[in-house]
Amino acid sequence: MMNALISLLLVLGLIPLDFDPTKTPIPIGHRGLLHYAPENSMAGFQACIELRIGFELDVRRAGDGTLVCLHDATVDRTTNGLGSIDDRSVQQLKTLDAGSWFDPVFSGETVPTLEDVLSLLKGDRGSGILVAVDLKVDDTSMADDVVGLARRVGVLDRLVFIGLTIENPDLRRRIRQADSKAHPAVLSESPEQFEAALVDPCSDWIYVRAIPSAAEIDRAHARSKRVFIAGPKVAGFESVNWREAARSGVDAVLTDFPLQFRKTFRTTP
C-alpha cells in the first residue's frame, strides 16, 4: 500500500525531488497526510517520512494509560467503534478498524500508539524529520511519560511539543524538567505575548497564528528560539501566505497541504 501511495503522489507531481529544505520553512503535515491517508495513521506517517516531510500527531491516553495517537476523545469519527477511548485498553483499541472510514483500501489500519509512530523515526530513516506532538490531555505523569518515551526511542531532539503545552506554563516546565533537551512551544498571539515568549524560560519554539515580521523572526532567532506557524493563515492551500511566511523567516509551517506547500517552493517545473 505504501508503494502505491508514493507512486500516486509521484504521478500527481507532488514530490519535488529538487526541494532544498534549507531555503524554506519545514512543512508539517497536519495529522500526517490527511488528504491521502487516514489522519493519525501509520500509513500517513510512514508516507511523510518517505517523502521527508514533517508531521503533526495527537496524543491521548487509552484506558490502561498507554499513549495513543487520536485526535478525538472518542473513537466514533475515525474508527468503526463507538465510545470514549478512556473505556478501552490499547489492546481493545487495536481491534478497531481505523482506516476504512477514509477509504476501503486502508482497511485494517489500527490506532497507533505513540511508541509505534516514534519508532518509525529511529536511526537515519527519520533524520531531518520534525514531529509536532499535540498533547490533547495532561496529567501528573504525562510530561515524564511522553518525554521519557521519546528519549528511550532516541528521537527527543526531533520533537516539538504543542497542544496544551503552548498555553500551560506548568506543563512546559514539567516537560523541561523531564529533560532539558526537550523542545516545548509557547503561544504568541499579540505583541505582548511575543515579548513574553522571547524570554519564556521553558520553551525554545514560539507558536504563532499570524505571519510575523522578519524583524520579529530575527529577534526570536537571536534568542535561539524558532518560530512555528499554524492556524487559518496557513492550514489551507495558501500559497501566498506560505511565501510570505517563508520571506519572514518562519522555521516551520503546519498545514493540511504539506505536499502542495513543498511544490510551491520548487525551483523547476
Coordinates of C-alpha atoms in Angstrom, one line a residue:
M1 CA 0.0 0.0 0.0
M2 CA 2.8 2.4 0.8
N3 CA 4.5 2.0 -2.6
A4 CA 1.1 2.6 -4.3
L5 CA 0.6 5.8 -2.3
I6 CA 4.1 7.0 -3.1
S7 CA 3.6 6.2 -6.8
L8 CA 0.3 8.1 -6.9
L9 CA 2.0 11.2 -5.4
L10 CA 4.7 10.9 -8.0
V11 CA 2.2 10.8 -10.8
L12 CA 0.4 13.8 -9.4
G13 CA 3.7 15.7 -9.4
L14 CA 3.5 16.4 -5.6
I15 CA 7.0 15.1 -4.8
P16 CA 9.6 17.7 -5.8
L17 CA 12.9 15.9 -6.0
D18 CA 14.9 19.1 -6.0
F19 CA 13.4 20.6 -2.9
D20 CA 16.0 22.3 -0.7
P21 CA 14.8 22.2 2.9
T22 CA 17.4 24.8 4.0
K23 CA 15.8 27.6 2.0
T24 CA 12.2 27.3 3.1
P25 CA 10.2 26.6 6.3
I26 CA 9.8 22.9 7.3
P27 CA 6.4 21.7 6.1
I28 CA 4.5 19.9 8.9
G29 CA 1.6 17.7 7.7
H30 CA -1.4 18.2 9.9
R31 CA -2.2 14.7 11.4
G32 CA 0.0 13.3 8.7
L33 CA -1.1 13.3 5.0
L34 CA -4.8 13.7 5.8
H35 CA -5.9 14.2 2.2
Y36 CA -4.2 11.0 1.1
A37 CA -4.3 8.6 4.1
P38 CA -6.4 8.4 7.3
E39 CA -5.4 11.0 9.8
N40 CA -3.1 9.9 12.7
S41 CA -2.4 6.7 10.9
M42 CA 0.8 4.7 10.4
A43 CA 0.2 4.8 6.6
G44 CA 0.1 8.6 6.7
F45 CA 3.1 9.0 9.0
Q46 CA 5.2 6.5 7.0
A47 CA 4.4 8.4 3.8
C48 CA 5.6 11.6 5.4
I49 CA 8.8 10.0 6.4
E50 CA 9.4 8.6 3.0
L51 CA 8.8 12.0 1.5
R52 CA 11.0 13.8 4.0
I53 CA 8.0 15.8 5.4
G54 CA 7.4 16.6 9.0
F55 CA 4.1 15.7 10.6
E56 CA 1.9 16.5 13.5
L57 CA 0.2 13.9 15.7
D58 CA -2.3 14.0 18.5
V59 CA -1.6 12.3 21.8
R60 CA -4.2 10.9 24.3
R61 CA -4.2 8.0 26.8
A62 CA -6.0 4.8 26.4
G63 CA -7.9 3.5 29.4
D64 CA -4.9 1.5 30.5
G65 CA -2.6 4.6 30.4
T66 CA -0.9 3.8 27.1
L67 CA -0.1 6.9 24.9
V68 CA -2.0 6.6 21.7
C69 CA -2.4 8.8 18.6
L70 CA -6.1 10.0 18.3
H71 CA -7.4 13.5 17.8
D72 CA -10.8 13.0 19.4
A73 CA -11.7 11.8 22.9
T74 CA -13.9 9.2 21.3
V75 CA -13.3 6.6 18.6
D76 CA -16.6 7.4 16.8
R77 CA -15.4 9.5 13.9
T78 CA -12.2 7.7 12.9
T79 CA -12.8 4.1 13.6
N80 CA -15.6 1.5 13.3
G81 CA -16.2 1.7 17.1
L82 CA -18.2 3.9 19.4
G83 CA -17.4 5.4 22.8
S84 CA -14.6 7.1 24.8
I85 CA -11.0 5.9 24.4
D86 CA -10.9 6.1 28.2
D87 CA -13.1 3.0 28.3
R88 CA -10.7 0.9 26.2
S89 CA -7.3 -0.6 26.8
V90 CA -4.8 -0.3 24.0
Q91 CA -5.4 -3.9 23.1
Q92 CA -9.1 -3.1 22.6
L93 CA -8.3 0.0 20.6
K94 CA -6.1 -2.1 18.3
T95 CA -9.1 -4.3 17.4
L96 CA -10.8 -1.4 15.8
D97 CA -10.6 -0.6 12.1
A98 CA -9.2 2.9 11.8
G99 CA -8.8 3.1 8.1
S100 CA -12.0 2.1 6.3
W101 CA -13.8 5.3 7.2
F102 CA -11.4 7.1 5.0
D103 CA -11.2 4.6 2.1
P104 CA -11.7 0.9 1.9
V105 CA -8.1 0.4 0.7
F106 CA -7.0 1.4 4.2
S107 CA -9.0 -1.4 5.8
G108 CA -7.0 -2.9 8.7
E109 CA -5.3 0.3 9.8
T110 CA -5.3 0.4 13.6
V111 CA -5.0 3.1 16.2
P112 CA -1.2 3.6 16.6
T113 CA 0.5 4.0 19.9
L114 CA 2.9 6.9 20.3
E115 CA 5.7 4.4 20.5
D116 CA 4.6 2.8 17.2
V117 CA 5.0 6.2 15.5
L118 CA 8.1 7.4 17.2
S119 CA 9.8 4.0 16.4
L120 CA 9.4 4.9 12.7
L121 CA 11.9 7.7 13.2
K122 CA 14.7 5.6 14.6
G123 CA 18.1 5.9 13.1
D124 CA 18.9 7.6 9.8
R125 CA 15.4 6.9 8.4
G126 CA 14.0 9.7 10.4
S127 CA 16.9 12.1 10.1
G128 CA 15.7 15.7 9.5
I129 CA 12.1 14.9 10.2
L130 CA 10.4 17.3 12.6
V131 CA 7.4 16.0 14.5
A132 CA 4.9 18.3 16.3
V133 CA 3.4 16.4 19.3
D134 CA 0.0 17.9 20.1
L135 CA -0.7 16.9 23.7
K136 CA -4.5 16.7 24.0
V137 CA -4.5 15.7 27.6
D138 CA -2.4 16.3 30.7
D139 CA -2.0 14.6 34.0
T140 CA 0.6 14.3 36.7
S141 CA 2.8 11.9 34.6
M142 CA 2.2 13.0 31.1
A143 CA 5.3 15.1 30.7
D144 CA 7.6 12.4 32.2
D145 CA 5.9 9.7 30.1
V146 CA 6.0 11.3 26.7
V147 CA 9.5 12.8 27.1
G148 CA 10.8 9.5 28.6
L149 CA 9.4 7.5 25.7
A150 CA 10.9 9.9 23.1
R151 CA 14.3 9.7 24.9
R152 CA 14.2 6.0 25.1
V153 CA 13.4 5.6 21.4
G154 CA 16.1 8.2 20.7
V155 CA 14.1 10.8 18.9
L156 CA 13.6 13.5 21.5
D157 CA 15.6 16.1 19.5
R158 CA 13.1 15.7 16.6
L159 CA 10.0 16.7 18.5
V160 CA 8.3 20.0 19.3
F161 CA 5.6 19.9 21.9
I162 CA 2.4 21.9 21.1
G163 CA -1.3 21.4 22.0
L164 CA -1.9 22.1 25.7
T165 CA 1.8 22.9 26.0
I166 CA 1.6 26.3 24.3
E167 CA -0.7 27.8 26.9
N168 CA 0.3 25.9 30.0
P169 CA 3.5 27.2 31.6
D170 CA 3.4 24.4 34.2
L171 CA 3.3 21.7 31.5
R172 CA 6.2 23.4 29.7
R173 CA 8.1 23.5 33.0
R174 CA 7.4 19.8 33.6
I175 CA 8.5 18.9 30.1
R176 CA 11.8 20.7 30.6
Q177 CA 12.2 19.1 34.0
A178 CA 11.8 15.7 32.4
D179 CA 14.6 16.5 30.0
S180 CA 16.4 19.8 29.5
K181 CA 16.8 18.9 25.8
A182 CA 13.1 18.7 25.2
H183 CA 11.5 21.4 22.9
P184 CA 8.3 22.9 24.2
A185 CA 6.5 25.7 22.3
V186 CA 4.8 28.8 23.7
L187 CA 1.9 30.7 22.2
S188 CA 2.2 34.2 20.9
E189 CA -1.0 35.9 19.6
S190 CA -0.2 39.6 20.4
P191 CA 2.9 41.9 20.6
E192 CA 2.8 41.5 24.4
Q193 CA 2.7 37.7 24.2
F194 CA 5.6 37.8 21.7
E195 CA 7.7 39.8 24.1
A196 CA 6.9 37.3 26.9
A197 CA 7.6 34.3 24.5
L198 CA 11.1 35.7 23.8
V199 CA 12.0 35.4 27.4
D200 CA 9.9 32.3 28.3
P201 CA 12.4 30.1 30.2
C202 CA 10.8 26.8 29.3
S203 CA 10.4 27.0 25.6
D204 CA 12.6 27.2 22.5
W205 CA 9.8 27.4 19.9
I206 CA 7.3 30.3 19.5
Y207 CA 3.9 29.2 18.2
V208 CA 2.0 31.9 16.2
R209 CA -1.2 32.0 14.1
A210 CA -0.4 35.2 12.2
I211 CA 2.6 35.8 10.0
P212 CA 5.4 37.6 12.0
S213 CA 7.6 40.3 10.6
A214 CA 11.2 39.5 9.5
A215 CA 12.3 41.7 12.4
E216 CA 10.3 39.6 14.9
I217 CA 11.8 36.4 13.5
D218 CA 15.3 37.9 13.7
R219 CA 14.7 38.7 17.4
A220 CA 13.5 35.2 18.1
H221 CA 16.5 33.6 16.4
A222 CA 18.8 35.9 18.3
R223 CA 17.4 34.3 21.4
S224 CA 17.9 30.8 20.0
K225 CA 14.2 30.4 19.5
R226 CA 12.5 29.1 16.4
V227 CA 9.0 30.0 15.1
F228 CA 6.2 27.7 14.2
I229 CA 3.1 29.0 12.4
A230 CA -0.3 27.2 12.4
G231 CA -3.9 28.2 12.0
P232 CA -6.1 29.5 9.2
K233 CA -3.4 31.7 7.6
V234 CA -1.5 28.6 6.5
A235 CA -3.6 25.5 7.1
G236 CA -5.4 25.6 3.8
F237 CA -4.0 25.8 0.2
E238 CA -2.5 29.3 1.0
S239 CA 0.5 29.7 -1.4
V240 CA 0.6 33.5 -1.0
N241 CA 0.7 33.2 2.8
W242 CA 3.2 30.3 2.6
R243 CA 5.5 32.5 0.6
E244 CA 5.1 35.4 2.9
A245 CA 5.9 33.2 5.9
A246 CA 9.0 32.0 4.1
R247 CA 10.1 35.5 3.4
S248 CA 9.7 36.4 7.0
G249 CA 11.9 33.5 8.1
V250 CA 9.4 31.3 9.8
D251 CA 11.0 27.9 10.7
A252 CA 8.1 25.5 10.3
V253 CA 4.5 25.7 8.9
L254 CA 1.7 23.4 10.0
T255 CA -0.7 22.8 7.0
D256 CA -3.2 20.4 5.7
F257 CA -1.4 20.5 2.4
P258 CA 2.3 19.8 3.0
L259 CA 2.9 18.4 -0.5
Q260 CA 1.4 21.4 -2.2
F261 CA 3.4 23.6 0.2
R262 CA 6.6 21.9 -0.9
K263 CA 5.7 22.1 -4.5
T264 CA 5.1 25.9 -4.1
F265 CA 8.9 26.3 -3.5
R266 CA 10.1 24.1 -6.3
T267 CA 12.8 25.7 -8.5
T268 CA 11.9 23.7 -11.6
P269 CA 8.6 23.0 -13.4

